[in-house]
């Protein structure tokens, strides 16, 4: 996720901005830039890569790292629209180079705005969605930057945190946010903005938290606030007591917990980026090059590793269910050494959070050799996977820092569902009205996830009683079995508990021999037609002394008598439940790790990106 800083005061701005950006490095980024206003007017410096390359660029010019300016804005970019490059890095400016903008978020209607601005003679330089903001402000600029910003905001759809400076209005920074974070730091004779508190702490602990659509105007000696219509607002100052490390985690104890809690937003961002509203809401994959020809496939093969493979297993079910097309989910490290019978009419979907996993890339290259067409689902713009695939669908999860994947998984699922539904539409399996109701169900998932997260203390309490269990088995059927696989992996990874996943019907074919009084069985029960089967399986493990936690829908009392504890999730379509039912399991893994005194963010022996075999 991008990082924003802004400074107006009496110090040389460049080191202040670079230092602030360093404090935001934990958010992940692929390029960085600053714009400062000083004696030489508006100067913009940006560079692909880590902050030292930007520092070197500035130092090679000035020799001492300053540009004689006491105000400016800075940005670390996590690429979304357009590859990491000097040109796509922020700040972006208007055509004349007098207005500079840094942005975090997604301007959803950027394509329309771009076409409109181009029709007014604007020539774009970058591939970013952000550049439209600079041109739009310039379009409305009539000597008053604040007014130009409020006018421009009326045209923007999507999410944004923005920092804006203007050469002809040199004594203030304008900042505004909607659905992306931005804090204002109130110092002595200096004021700052930042995406997150750590970037402010060296200057001040007094902050203002902006609400959606609130505008802050920062002068050296004061900050003024306005609503989106330009009316003045009074805001309460808050004092930050956290240390810098806690602040990086947004007040959460660990990145893993932060990322679990970021899922509602990540789901909304991933979904919104792929919907269009033209005579009713529909799925927009044309933008990424997915046309009707893709749906002529003979079979869909999904290849991935670890958590991403679990998303693939759910994808297999989704393709069979929504699109009635044969589908397989392949473990990439196995696939690459088999002699698979693939056909040029197969479509490969390769899933990888990092886009750099060695086995996954090898599987993709094999598929490519066999003549198959390839769709990548990844979280990293410009990754090897993104570059080599025919078509890329990005997850909008933002950088995932904890080694254990959480928000990347649920956003991968969102992508898989969207592709499966679009396949279903193009193959004539899903009628228009059915698609509308599936999309509505997808839109509700973010709110449902928020509700699950609001009850996380229940899982925490359960974990505090059960964390010492030496054997934890997850079981379910169909979609619930796939979630069991992911849940068992999560628990293994972060709490080092021996956990396994079983297809519930397989229990009596062997695994039940392991069940005794030391076993906890988590039964995921969201496949309504199979409730009675699951109930029998729970009774079987209970009869052998196991404790049973059931995860099922709100309002379902079917398992109340059988289970020791029931955790409920909001009702959705049975085929979409994985996005929800995995959340309590992620939380359970997290809280077990914490109870065991482990650091869930850095599990032993594991790496975030497995780039070697
Ligand atoms: C999940 O928690 C993992 N740490 C791991 O299984 C991961 O999903 C796997 O290594 C694949 O990574 P990728 O998504 O970056 O390809």
mmCIF file of C-alpha atoms and ligand atoms in Angstrom, residues 304-309 351-357 360 400 403-406 408 412 486 489-490 493 606-610, ligand 1:
data_model
loop_
_atom_site.group_PDB
_atom_site.id
_atom_site.type_symbol
_atom_site.label_atom_id
_atom_site.label_comp_id
_atom_site.label_asym_id
_atom_site.label_seq_id
_atom_site.Cartn_x
_atom_site.Cartn_y
_atom_site.Cartn_z
ATOM 1 C CA UNK A 304 -0.349 -22.733 -7.266
ATOM 2 C CA UNK A 305 1.398 -23.513 -3.985
ATOM 3 C CA UNK A 306 0.389 -23.419 -0.338
ATOM 4 C CA UNK A 307 -2.411 -21.049 0.506
ATOM 5 C CA UNK A 308 -2.718 -20.004 -3.124
ATOM 6 C CA UNK A 309 -3.285 -23.673 -4.034
ATOM 7 C CA UNK A 351 -2.348 -17.974 -8.446
ATOM 8 C CA UNK A 352 0.474 -16.433 -6.435
ATOM 9 C CA UNK A 353 0.422 -13.641 -3.881
ATOM 10 C CA UNK A 354 4.047 -12.723 -4.614
ATOM 11 C CA UNK A 355 4.061 -13.642 -8.286
ATOM 12 C CA UNK A 356 7.584 -14.973 -7.732
ATOM 13 C CA UNK A 357 7.138 -18.500 -6.346
ATOM 14 C CA UNK A 360 4.398 -21.793 -9.552
ATOM 15 C CA UNK A 400 0.948 -8.581 2.915
ATOM 16 C CA UNK A 403 4.442 -14.551 6.416
ATOM 17 C CA UNK A 404 1.104 -16.324 6.844
ATOM 18 C CA UNK A 405 -1.182 -15.349 4.033
ATOM 19 C CA UNK A 406 -4.643 -14.091 5.046
ATOM 20 C CA UNK A 408 -4.185 -12.337 -0.056
ATOM 21 C CA UNK A 412 -7.627 -14.498 -4.471
ATOM 22 C CA UNK A 486 -6.262 -23.674 4.491
ATOM 23 C CA UNK A 489 -2.080 -24.896 7.201
ATOM 24 C CA UNK A 490 -2.583 -21.573 8.998
ATOM 25 C CA UNK A 493 2.400 -22.279 10.229
ATOM 26 C CA UNK A 606 9.285 -20.013 6.632
ATOM 27 C CA UNK A 607 9.871 -17.270 4.081
ATOM 28 C CA UNK A 608 7.305 -14.888 2.661
ATOM 29 C CA UNK A 609 8.326 -15.478 -0.900
ATOM 30 C CA UNK A 610 9.644 -18.901 -1.910
HETATM 31 C C1 LIG B 1 0.773 -19.169 3.296
HETATM 32 O O1 LIG B 1 0.459 -18.731 4.554
HETATM 33 C C2 LIG B 1 2.161 -19.397 2.993
HETATM 34 N N1 LIG B 1 3.122 -18.841 3.770
HETATM 35 C C3 LIG B 1 2.528 -20.149 1.753
HETATM 36 O O2 LIG B 1 1.851 -21.357 1.744
HETATM 37 C C4 LIG B 1 2.269 -19.402 0.424
HETATM 38 O O3 LIG B 1 0.904 -19.315 0.199
HETATM 39 C C5 LIG B 1 2.979 -20.136 -0.723
HETATM 40 O O4 LIG B 1 4.362 -20.155 -0.486
HETATM 41 C C6 LIG B 1 2.685 -19.510 -2.057
HETATM 42 O O5 LIG B 1 3.131 -18.206 -2.117
HETATM 43 P P1 LIG B 1 2.684 -17.255 -3.279
HETATM 44 O O6 LIG B 1 1.211 -17.028 -3.118
HETATM 45 O O7 LIG B 1 3.477 -15.996 -3.087
HETATM 46 O O8 LIG B 1 2.978 -17.940 -4.558
#
